[in-house]
Short mmCIF file of C-alpha atoms and ligand atoms in Angstrom, two decimals:
data_model
loop_
_atom_site.label_atom_id
_atom_site.label_comp_id
_atom_site.label_asym_id
_atom_site.label_seq_id
_atom_site.Cartn_x
_atom_site.Cartn_y
_atom_site.Cartn_z
CA MET A 1499 0.00 0.00 0.00
CA THR A 1500 1.39 3.39 -0.90
CA MET A 1501 0.85 6.59 0.92
CA GLN A 1502 1.43 10.00 -0.55
CA PRO A 1503 3.50 11.98 1.95
CA THR A 1504 1.99 15.27 2.95
CA ALA A 1505 4.16 18.04 1.64
CA PRO A 1506 4.83 20.70 4.27
CA VAL A 1507 4.28 24.23 3.01
CA GLU A 1508 6.20 27.26 4.16
CA THR A 1509 3.84 29.77 5.76
CA GLY A 1510 6.20 31.88 7.82
CA ARG A 1511 4.39 30.79 10.98
CA SER A 1512 5.99 28.57 13.52
CA LEU A 1513 4.75 25.48 15.28
CA HIS A 1514 4.89 27.47 18.48
CA ASP A 1515 1.97 29.66 17.31
CA ALA A 1516 -0.22 26.60 16.85
CA GLY A 1517 0.79 25.18 20.22
CA ALA A 1518 -0.03 28.45 21.98
CA SER A 1519 -3.42 28.75 20.26
CA LEU A 1520 -4.29 25.20 21.18
CA ARG A 1521 -3.22 25.73 24.78
CA ARG A 1522 -5.33 28.87 25.02
CA GLN A 1523 -8.26 27.04 23.48
CA ARG A 1524 -7.97 24.25 26.04
CA ALA A 1525 -7.83 26.78 28.86
CA ARG A 1526 -10.66 29.01 27.66
CA GLU A 1527 -13.23 26.95 25.81
CA SER A 1528 -15.80 24.62 27.26
CA SER A 1529 -15.05 20.99 27.87
CA ALA A 1530 -17.77 20.19 25.32
CA ARG A 1531 -15.11 20.77 22.63
CA THR A 1532 -15.30 17.91 20.16
CA TYR A 1533 -13.44 18.10 16.86
CA ALA A 1534 -10.86 20.36 18.46
CA ARG A 1535 -9.84 17.45 20.68
CA SER A 1536 -9.33 14.98 17.82
CA PHE A 1537 -7.65 17.40 15.43
CA PRO A 1538 -5.02 19.58 17.08
CA ILE A 1539 -4.81 21.79 14.01
CA VAL A 1540 -5.07 25.57 13.80
CA PRO A 1541 -6.35 26.07 10.26
CA VAL A 1542 -5.28 29.26 8.54
CA ARG A 1543 -6.08 28.61 4.91
CA ALA A 1544 -8.26 26.23 2.96
CA ARG A 1545 -9.26 25.62 -0.62
CA GLY A 1546 -11.25 22.75 -2.06
CA MET A 1547 -10.48 19.65 -0.09
CA VAL A 1548 -7.23 20.91 1.36
CA ILE A 1549 -6.90 22.62 4.69
CA GLU A 1550 -3.64 24.10 5.91
CA GLY A 1551 -2.57 24.56 9.51
CA THR A 1552 -0.35 27.23 11.05
CA ASP A 1553 2.42 24.67 11.07
CA GLY A 1554 2.32 24.62 7.28
CA ARG A 1555 0.99 21.06 7.07
CA ARG A 1556 -1.74 20.35 4.56
CA TYR A 1557 -4.55 17.91 5.16
CA LEU A 1558 -7.13 16.33 2.90
CA ASP A 1559 -10.35 17.25 4.66
CA CYS A 1560 -12.76 14.33 4.57
CA LEU A 1561 -14.91 15.84 7.30
CA SER A 1562 -15.95 18.95 5.32
CA GLY A 1563 -17.43 20.77 8.28
CA ALA A 1564 -19.40 17.64 9.25
CA GLY A 1565 -20.81 17.39 5.74
CA THR A 1566 -21.40 21.11 5.27
CA LEU A 1567 -18.97 21.90 2.48
CA ALA A 1568 -20.56 20.45 -0.65
CA LEU A 1569 -18.11 22.49 -2.76
CA GLY A 1570 -15.20 22.16 -0.37
CA HIS A 1571 -13.53 25.10 1.31
CA ASN A 1572 -13.73 28.58 -0.19
CA HIS A 1573 -15.04 27.56 -3.59
CA PRO A 1574 -14.69 30.47 -6.08
CA VAL A 1575 -18.44 30.41 -6.78
CA VAL A 1576 -19.19 30.82 -3.08
CA LEU A 1577 -16.57 33.53 -2.57
CA GLU A 1578 -17.84 35.40 -5.59
CA ALA A 1579 -21.44 35.31 -4.28
CA ILE A 1580 -20.32 36.58 -0.88
CA ARG A 1581 -18.16 39.36 -2.40
CA ARG A 1582 -20.90 40.43 -4.78
CA THR A 1583 -23.40 40.65 -1.94
CA LEU A 1584 -21.01 42.60 0.26
CA ASP A 1585 -20.21 45.01 -2.54
CA SER A 1586 -23.89 45.52 -3.32
CA GLY A 1587 -24.52 47.19 0.03
CA ALA A 1588 -27.33 44.76 0.86
CA PRO A 1589 -28.22 44.71 4.57
CA LEU A 1590 -26.57 41.72 6.20
CA HIS A 1591 -29.22 41.30 8.86
CA VAL A 1592 -32.93 41.94 8.43
CA LEU A 1593 -34.73 39.55 10.78
CA ASP A 1594 -37.29 37.78 8.55
CA LEU A 1595 -37.95 40.63 6.11
CA ALA A 1596 -38.11 39.92 2.40
CA THR A 1597 -34.88 40.59 0.52
CA PRO A 1598 -33.80 39.91 -3.07
CA GLU A 1599 -31.26 37.43 -1.67
CA LYS A 1600 -33.92 35.55 0.27
CA ASP A 1601 -36.22 35.53 -2.73
CA ASP A 1602 -33.44 34.18 -4.92
CA PHE A 1603 -32.39 31.57 -2.37
CA THR A 1604 -35.98 30.35 -2.03
CA ASP A 1605 -36.23 30.06 -5.82
CA ALA A 1606 -32.97 28.11 -5.95
CA LEU A 1607 -33.99 25.83 -3.06
CA PHE A 1608 -37.48 25.07 -4.35
CA ALA A 1609 -36.03 24.24 -7.78
CA THR A 1610 -34.05 21.41 -6.18
CA LEU A 1611 -36.99 19.83 -4.31
CA PRO A 1612 -39.00 16.88 -5.58
CA LYS A 1613 -41.76 18.51 -7.65
CA ALA A 1614 -44.66 16.91 -5.77
CA PHE A 1615 -43.23 18.38 -2.57
CA ALA A 1616 -42.21 21.79 -3.93
CA ASP A 1617 -45.61 22.48 -5.48
CA LYS A 1618 -47.33 22.65 -2.08
CA ALA A 1619 -44.40 23.70 0.08
CA ARG A 1620 -43.97 26.45 2.63
CA VAL A 1621 -40.62 27.40 4.07
CA GLN A 1622 -39.74 28.56 7.57
CA PHE A 1623 -36.34 30.22 7.93
CA CYS A 1624 -35.07 29.05 11.29
CA GLY A 1625 -32.25 29.91 13.65
CA PRO A 1626 -29.00 29.16 11.87
CA ALA A 1627 -28.24 25.55 12.85
CA GLY A 1628 -29.64 22.18 11.85
CA THR A 1629 -30.90 21.61 15.36
CA ASP A 1630 -33.05 24.76 15.08
CA ALA A 1631 -34.80 23.42 11.99
CA ALA A 1632 -35.34 20.02 13.63
CA GLU A 1633 -36.78 21.80 16.65
CA ALA A 1634 -39.07 23.85 14.40
CA ALA A 1635 -40.31 20.71 12.63
CA LEU A 1636 -41.32 19.06 15.90
CA LYS A 1637 -43.03 22.21 17.17
CA LEU A 1638 -44.89 22.75 13.92
CA MET A 1639 -46.25 19.23 13.81
CA GLN A 1640 -47.19 19.34 17.50
CA THR A 1641 -49.06 22.58 16.81
CA ALA A 1642 -50.72 21.25 13.66
CA THR A 1643 -51.86 17.96 15.16
CA GLY A 1644 -52.44 19.03 18.77
CA ARG A 1645 -50.46 15.93 19.80
CA ARG A 1646 -47.16 15.71 21.69
CA ASN A 1647 -45.57 12.31 21.23
CA VAL A 1648 -42.95 11.92 18.49
CA LEU A 1649 -41.77 8.70 16.83
CA ALA A 1650 -38.00 8.59 16.46
CA PHE A 1651 -35.35 5.98 15.73
CA THR A 1652 -32.44 4.22 17.32
CA GLY A 1653 -29.15 5.70 16.09
CA ALA A 1654 -30.79 9.00 15.12
CA TYR A 1655 -29.09 12.38 15.36
CA HIS A 1656 -31.11 15.56 15.01
CA GLY A 1657 -29.16 18.08 17.09
CA MET A 1658 -28.40 19.26 20.59
CA THR A 1659 -31.27 21.56 21.57
CA ALA A 1660 -33.91 20.06 23.86
CA GLY A 1661 -36.41 18.72 21.33
CA ALA A 1662 -33.82 17.61 18.80
CA LEU A 1663 -31.84 15.92 21.56
CA ALA A 1664 -34.96 14.17 22.79
CA VAL A 1665 -35.53 12.56 19.40
CA SER A 1666 -31.82 11.69 18.96
CA GLY A 1667 -30.55 8.29 19.98
CA GLY A 1668 -27.30 9.04 21.83
CA VAL A 1669 -27.81 8.11 25.46
CA SER A 1670 -24.76 9.83 26.97
CA THR A 1671 -25.78 13.31 25.78
CA LYS A 1672 -29.35 12.88 27.02
CA ARG A 1673 -28.70 11.21 30.35
CA PRO A 1674 -27.59 14.33 32.27
CA VAL A 1675 -30.56 16.42 31.06
CA ALA A 1676 -33.59 15.87 33.24
CA GLY A 1677 -36.86 15.02 31.52
CA ILE A 1678 -35.27 15.04 28.08
CA ALA A 1679 -36.67 11.75 26.88
CA ALA A 1680 -40.31 12.68 27.46
CA ASP A 1681 -42.86 12.23 24.68
CA VAL A 1682 -40.67 10.17 22.37
CA THR A 1683 -41.36 6.63 21.22
CA ARG A 1684 -38.16 4.94 20.06
CA LEU A 1685 -38.38 2.63 17.08
CA PRO A 1686 -35.75 0.30 15.57
CA TYR A 1687 -33.85 1.77 12.59
CA PRO A 1688 -32.89 -0.83 9.97
CA TYR A 1689 -29.17 -1.17 10.69
CA SER A 1690 -28.32 -4.29 8.76
CA TYR A 1691 -24.86 -4.93 10.24
CA ARG A 1692 -26.07 -4.64 13.84
CA CYS A 1693 -29.70 -5.49 13.31
CA PRO A 1694 -31.91 -4.77 16.36
CA PHE A 1695 -33.72 -8.04 15.56
CA GLY A 1696 -30.55 -10.06 15.00
CA ALA A 1697 -31.67 -10.78 11.45
CA GLY A 1698 -29.96 -8.21 9.22
CA GLY A 1699 -30.44 -7.56 5.51
CA GLU A 1700 -33.87 -7.15 3.96
CA ARG A 1701 -35.42 -9.31 6.65
CA GLY A 1702 -34.22 -6.97 9.40
CA ALA A 1703 -35.74 -3.99 7.61
CA GLU A 1704 -39.04 -5.86 7.11
CA LEU A 1705 -39.14 -6.70 10.81
CA SER A 1706 -38.50 -3.06 11.71
CA ALA A 1707 -41.43 -1.96 9.54
CA ALA A 1708 -43.72 -4.72 10.85
CA TYR A 1709 -42.81 -3.88 14.45
CA THR A 1710 -43.57 -0.20 13.87
CA GLU A 1711 -46.92 -0.92 12.29
CA ARG A 1712 -48.04 -3.39 14.92
CA LEU A 1713 -46.91 -1.18 17.77
CA LEU A 1714 -48.86 1.79 16.47
CA ASP A 1715 -52.00 -0.30 16.11
CA ASP A 1716 -51.72 -2.06 19.46
CA PRO A 1717 -54.25 -0.47 21.86
CA ASN A 1718 -52.05 -1.68 24.71
CA GLY A 1719 -48.76 -0.81 23.02
CA GLY A 1720 -48.36 2.34 25.12
CA VAL A 1721 -48.01 4.74 22.21
CA VAL A 1722 -50.38 7.71 22.27
CA PRO A 1723 -51.24 9.10 18.82
CA PRO A 1724 -48.05 10.83 17.66
CA ALA A 1725 -47.55 14.34 16.35
CA ALA A 1726 -44.94 13.15 13.86
CA MET A 1727 -42.36 10.59 12.87
CA ILE A 1728 -38.85 11.99 12.33
CA LEU A 1729 -36.11 10.05 10.52
CA GLU A 1730 -32.94 10.34 8.46
CA ALA A 1731 -32.90 8.55 5.10
CA VAL A 1732 -29.22 7.90 5.75
CA GLN A 1733 -28.16 8.19 9.37
CA GLY A 1734 -24.96 10.22 9.48
CA GLU A 1735 -23.74 10.69 13.04
CA GLY A 1736 -25.35 7.32 13.75
CA GLY A 1737 -22.55 5.68 11.74
CA VAL A 1738 -23.54 6.24 8.09
CA VAL A 1739 -26.44 3.81 7.99
CA PRO A 1740 -28.56 4.06 4.85
CA ALA A 1741 -32.17 2.95 5.21
CA PRO A 1742 -33.34 0.60 2.45
CA ASP A 1743 -35.67 2.33 -0.01
CA ASP A 1744 -38.43 -0.24 0.66
CA TRP A 1745 -38.25 0.52 4.36
CA LEU A 1746 -38.61 4.24 3.69
CA ARG A 1747 -41.60 3.54 1.48
CA ALA A 1748 -43.06 1.43 4.28
CA MET A 1749 -42.57 4.29 6.77
CA ARG A 1750 -44.31 6.65 4.34
CA ARG A 1751 -47.23 4.25 3.94
CA ILE A 1752 -47.54 3.53 7.67
CA THR A 1753 -47.51 7.22 8.61
CA ALA A 1754 -49.84 8.28 5.78
CA GLU A 1755 -52.38 5.59 6.68
CA ARG A 1756 -52.44 6.78 10.28
CA ASP A 1757 -52.40 10.52 9.62
CA ILE A 1758 -48.96 10.92 11.15
CA PRO A 1759 -46.83 13.67 9.54
CA LEU A 1760 -43.47 12.33 8.31
CA ILE A 1761 -40.46 14.62 8.85
CA VAL A 1762 -37.28 13.70 7.00
CA ASP A 1763 -34.09 15.24 8.37
CA GLU A 1764 -31.88 16.01 5.37
CA VAL A 1765 -29.43 18.20 7.27
CA GLN A 1766 -26.49 15.95 6.44
CA SER A 1767 -27.77 13.87 3.53
CA GLY A 1768 -28.98 16.76 1.36
CA VAL A 1769 -27.51 18.75 -1.53
CA GLY A 1770 -26.26 15.85 -3.60
CA ARG A 1771 -24.25 14.08 -0.95
CA THR A 1772 -25.92 10.69 -1.34
CA GLY A 1773 -26.01 10.73 -5.13
CA ALA A 1774 -29.49 12.28 -5.26
CA PHE A 1775 -30.11 15.96 -4.59
CA TRP A 1776 -32.15 14.96 -1.55
CA ALA A 1777 -31.78 11.47 -0.09
CA VAL A 1778 -35.56 10.92 -0.10
CA GLU A 1779 -35.43 10.87 -3.89
CA HIS A 1780 -33.81 7.40 -3.93
CA SER A 1781 -37.02 5.92 -2.56
CA GLY A 1782 -39.36 8.38 -4.27
CA ILE A 1783 -41.23 9.15 -1.06
CA VAL A 1784 -42.73 12.59 -0.51
CA PRO A 1785 -42.43 13.57 3.15
CA ASP A 1786 -44.64 16.10 4.90
CA ALA A 1787 -41.63 18.12 6.05
CA MET A 1788 -37.92 18.29 5.34
CA VAL A 1789 -35.31 19.66 7.72
CA MET A 1790 -32.34 21.25 5.94
CA SER A 1791 -29.15 22.98 6.93
CA LYS A 1792 -25.36 22.45 6.49
CA ALA A 1793 -24.70 22.59 2.72
CA ILE A 1794 -27.67 24.83 1.87
CA GLY A 1795 -25.78 27.82 3.31
CA GLY A 1796 -22.74 27.32 1.10
CA SER A 1797 -20.54 27.08 4.25
CA LEU A 1798 -22.34 29.86 6.16
CA PRO A 1799 -24.99 29.15 8.82
CA LEU A 1800 -28.48 28.66 7.42
CA ALA A 1801 -31.31 26.30 8.31
CA VAL A 1802 -34.81 25.90 6.98
CA LEU A 1803 -37.86 23.78 7.49
CA VAL A 1804 -39.87 23.08 4.34
CA TYR A 1805 -43.28 21.53 4.81
CA HIS A 1806 -46.61 20.85 3.16
CA GLU A 1807 -48.89 23.89 3.26
CA ASP A 1808 -51.61 21.89 5.03
CA TYR A 1809 -49.47 21.98 8.17
CA ASP A 1810 -49.04 25.75 8.11
CA SER A 1811 -50.79 26.16 11.42
CA TRP A 1812 -48.56 28.61 13.25
CA LEU A 1813 -49.88 31.97 14.42
CA PRO A 1814 -47.76 35.03 13.62
CA GLY A 1815 -44.67 34.95 15.82
CA ALA A 1816 -45.23 31.34 16.86
CA HIS A 1817 -41.69 30.51 15.80
CA ALA A 1818 -39.81 33.80 16.00
CA GLY A 1819 -36.05 34.22 16.06
CA THR A 1820 -33.49 36.96 15.51
CA PHE A 1821 -31.22 35.17 13.06
CA ARG A 1822 -33.56 34.12 10.29
CA GLY A 1823 -32.27 36.32 7.52
CA ASN A 1824 -28.57 35.73 7.00
CA THR A 1825 -28.11 37.56 3.71
CA LEU A 1826 -24.60 36.26 3.03
CA ALA A 1827 -25.60 32.66 3.75
CA MET A 1828 -28.53 32.94 1.39
CA ALA A 1829 -26.32 34.30 -1.38
CA ALA A 1830 -23.64 31.66 -0.78
CA GLY A 1831 -26.32 28.97 -0.48
CA ALA A 1832 -28.14 29.89 -3.69
CA ALA A 1833 -24.81 29.90 -5.55
CA THR A 1834 -23.98 26.47 -4.12
CA LEU A 1835 -27.35 24.90 -4.93
CA ARG A 1836 -27.18 26.14 -8.51
CA TYR A 1837 -23.57 25.05 -8.98
CA VAL A 1838 -24.30 21.54 -7.70
CA THR A 1839 -27.12 21.26 -10.25
CA ARG A 1840 -25.28 22.92 -13.14
CA GLU A 1841 -22.11 20.86 -12.74
CA ASN A 1842 -23.92 17.54 -12.25
CA LEU A 1843 -22.26 17.07 -8.89
CA VAL A 1844 -25.08 14.80 -7.78
CA GLU A 1845 -24.10 12.28 -10.40
CA ARG A 1846 -20.44 12.80 -9.59
CA ALA A 1847 -21.12 12.04 -5.91
CA ALA A 1848 -22.87 8.82 -6.93
CA THR A 1849 -20.03 7.70 -9.23
CA VAL A 1850 -17.04 8.60 -7.07
CA GLY A 1851 -18.83 7.40 -3.95
CA ALA A 1852 -19.60 4.02 -5.52
CA ARG A 1853 -15.97 3.67 -6.61
CA MET A 1854 -14.64 4.57 -3.17
CA THR A 1855 -17.09 2.24 -1.42
CA ALA A 1856 -16.20 -0.63 -3.75
CA ARG A 1857 -12.47 -0.16 -3.14
CA LEU A 1858 -13.00 -0.02 0.61
CA ASP A 1859 -15.14 -3.14 0.45
CA GLY A 1860 -12.34 -4.87 -1.45
CA LEU A 1861 -9.95 -4.06 1.40
CA ARG A 1862 -11.93 -6.16 3.87
CA ALA A 1863 -10.16 -9.39 2.94
CA GLU A 1864 -6.79 -7.75 3.50
CA LEU A 1865 -7.80 -5.74 6.56
CA PRO A 1866 -10.15 -7.83 8.74
CA ALA A 1867 -10.61 -4.92 11.17
CA ILE A 1868 -12.93 -3.48 8.54
CA GLY A 1869 -16.19 -5.05 9.68
CA ASP A 1870 -18.58 -3.24 7.38
CA VAL A 1871 -18.43 -0.71 4.57
CA ARG A 1872 -21.64 1.12 3.79
CA GLY A 1873 -23.10 4.37 2.62
CA ARG A 1874 -24.62 6.15 -0.29
CA GLY A 1875 -22.78 8.46 -2.66
CA LEU A 1876 -20.18 10.46 -0.76
CA MET A 1877 -21.55 9.59 2.65
CA ILE A 1878 -19.41 6.57 3.45
CA GLY A 1879 -18.85 4.64 6.67
CA VAL A 1880 -16.18 2.08 7.55
CA GLU A 1881 -17.07 0.28 10.76
CA LEU A 1882 -14.02 -1.02 12.58
CA VAL A 1883 -14.26 -4.17 14.65
CA ASP A 1884 -12.10 -6.46 16.70
CA PRO A 1885 -11.04 -9.05 14.10
CA ASP A 1886 -10.11 -11.61 16.76
CA ALA A 1887 -13.48 -11.59 18.56
CA GLU A 1888 -16.41 -13.91 17.89
CA PRO A 1889 -19.09 -12.62 15.48
CA ASP A 1890 -22.73 -12.27 16.56
CA SER A 1891 -25.77 -13.82 14.83
CA CYS A 1892 -25.53 -11.27 12.00
CA GLY A 1893 -21.82 -11.94 11.50
CA ALA A 1894 -20.81 -8.65 13.16
CA ARG A 1895 -17.81 -8.63 15.45
CA PRO A 1896 -17.69 -6.24 18.44
CA CYS A 1897 -16.94 -2.57 17.70
CA ALA A 1898 -13.34 -1.47 18.13
CA PRO A 1899 -13.53 2.12 19.45
CA ALA A 1900 -9.91 2.31 20.65
CA LEU A 1901 -8.68 1.05 17.30
CA ALA A 1902 -10.90 3.61 15.54
CA GLN A 1903 -9.35 6.43 17.57
CA GLN A 1904 -5.88 5.21 16.68
CA VAL A 1905 -6.86 5.02 13.01
CA ARG A 1906 -8.19 8.59 13.13
CA ALA A 1907 -4.88 9.74 14.64
CA ALA A 1908 -2.85 7.71 12.12
CA CYS A 1909 -4.87 9.30 9.32
CA LEU A 1910 -4.07 12.73 10.71
CA ASP A 1911 -0.36 11.82 10.74
CA ARG A 1912 -0.77 11.01 7.06
CA GLY A 1913 -2.45 14.32 6.30
CA LEU A 1914 -6.03 13.07 6.26
CA ILE A 1915 -8.89 14.36 8.39
CA VAL A 1916 -11.59 11.77 9.08
CA GLU A 1917 -14.12 11.71 11.91
CA LEU A 1918 -15.72 8.85 13.80
CA GLY A 1919 -19.35 8.17 14.53
CA GLY A 1920 -21.87 5.43 15.10
CA ARG A 1921 -22.11 2.94 17.94
CA PHE A 1922 -19.19 3.43 20.34
CA ASP A 1923 -17.68 5.86 17.79
CA ALA A 1924 -16.14 2.96 15.91
CA THR A 1925 -17.16 3.96 12.39
CA VAL A 1926 -14.80 6.05 10.28
CA ARG A 1927 -16.96 8.50 8.34
CA LEU A 1928 -15.95 9.89 4.98
CA LEU A 1929 -17.77 13.07 3.94
CA PRO A 1930 -15.56 14.57 1.24
CA PRO A 1931 -16.76 17.53 -0.81
CA LEU A 1932 -18.69 16.68 -3.97
CA VAL A 1933 -15.90 18.30 -5.97
CA ILE A 1934 -13.35 15.71 -4.83
CA THR A 1935 -11.03 14.80 -7.72
CA ASP A 1936 -10.22 11.21 -8.68
CA GLU A 1937 -6.66 11.72 -7.42
CA GLU A 1938 -7.91 13.05 -4.08
CA ALA A 1939 -10.30 10.11 -3.74
CA GLU A 1940 -7.42 7.69 -4.33
CA ALA A 1941 -5.19 9.57 -1.88
CA VAL A 1942 -7.93 9.44 0.79
CA LEU A 1943 -8.25 5.68 0.41
CA ASP A 1944 -4.48 5.11 0.27
CA ARG A 1945 -3.99 7.04 3.48
CA LEU A 1946 -6.94 5.44 5.26
CA ALA A 1947 -5.91 1.91 4.22
CA ASP A 1948 -2.34 2.58 5.25
CA ALA A 1949 -3.49 3.92 8.64
CA ILE A 1950 -5.72 0.89 9.29
CA ALA A 1951 -2.92 -1.48 8.23
CA GLU A 1952 -0.41 0.18 10.55
CA VAL A 1953 -2.71 0.35 13.55
CA THR A 1954 -3.95 -3.22 13.20
CA ALA A 1955 -0.40 -4.55 12.68
CA ALA A 1956 0.66 -2.83 15.90
CA GLN A 1957 -2.36 -4.30 17.70
CA HIS A 1958 -1.54 -7.75 16.38
CA ALA A 1959 2.10 -7.43 17.51
CA ARG A 1960 0.95 -6.38 21.00
CA ARG A 1961 -1.48 -9.28 21.24
CA SER A 1962 1.02 -11.88 20.15
CA ALA A 1963 3.83 -10.50 22.36
C1 PLP B 1031 -29.10 14.67 10.41
C2 PLP B 1031 -28.72 15.84 11.28
N1 PLP B 1031 -29.69 16.59 11.81
C3 PLP B 1031 -29.41 17.65 12.58
C4 PLP B 1031 -28.10 17.98 12.86
C5 PLP B 1031 -27.82 19.15 13.74
O1 PLP B 1031 -27.23 20.20 13.02
P1 PLP B 1031 -26.42 21.32 13.77
O2 PLP B 1031 -25.16 20.68 14.27
O3 PLP B 1031 -26.14 22.35 12.73
O4 PLP B 1031 -27.26 21.82 14.86
C6 PLP B 1031 -27.06 17.24 12.33
C7 PLP B 1031 -25.66 17.54 12.63
O5 PLP B 1031 -24.74 16.83 12.37
C8 PLP B 1031 -27.37 16.12 11.52
O6 PLP B 1031 -26.42 15.35 10.99
#
């Protein structure tokens, strides 16, 4: 396996600057720091897929702002839109007033939506983060239906504010927050490799759908009529778990038959990432609401909730907020949405993603710590396992979180930024920009394979010592 060495670049800054910044960050910022712990980098420059630290090292960024940067860092189209808007003298902050930029962004966004959805859609500009739009979706459906309970899935991630956290699956972030889990019914997401029914494959997904349906119809099942079901078509933070299209169609049928609004969270899976502009398009379902953020702002903060007009039940001010009119984000976002469409980046994500996934899958024989390779388009997950442990009934070996952390660090040594997610944070997640070149895709896989090989060889040597 070959690894391209990362060429250091002269920047005139010393390592000492980076060390001091990192020390100050550790001293001043909250202990909830996340990425900053795994990546001791002080970025000063970035372009496309490459990010450069104060120390002059360059990294291939396969995290892309947690899936935000559809066009990579500082794409010329995005910079041009921002510059043009700044030079135009447009107000940068206008609460929720109409602006030409908002009008144009809404045009651009609606043009990307499945037609059957766009034709009857309303949009709510939310606070700037994905969690704000998830929160808005839950509130809207609770208002529209007069119900409180929400159906949500194992492995889900919808954000960190109270409602979004309540419908998310991560136990450790919820446990310290009193009362957080109220009014949520948890359902099994079809995670083939670690199937909640121990069946896996299509059968596992069928069982998940059958369980959901029977539970909702069971007068003693304990589930009061729900205000909504919320799901991700491909779980991202949950370890890059794509739901089978048939399962999504089953969820659509089950919710429609019972008058339960279906909210699809496309915060991470949207804007071409999965090889469709929106991940729901793979299955052809039309949800009642879609939650969007990350890439729609072209790297600036923007979040919206788009929903069927029938649910437009809010009174004026029912979902107010100061930051609902980020002019620069709308300009950068509109430019991004149009560029993704114009340059066929959706198709590119599907092709490059399939190639990367196939190569990773091929590495499993050589690298038995790779338990599962899955994903859709350029949303790819590599679940790392203990190759020496016994497999379960689905053939899955136990997660290897320590190994995954070592692999992430070994990737960083090789100039590659990858993040972990999923159960026990044992899944390496690849979220490269849609503009990734063939050479960059190869370099990512070379570096990742080399890192896994080195870390597992060291583990093997330790175990046999
Ligand atoms: C599917 C999904 N929903 C919601 C969120 C929350 O977005 P934010 O971190 O911007 O609040 C995320 C973040 O990763 C996400 O992946």
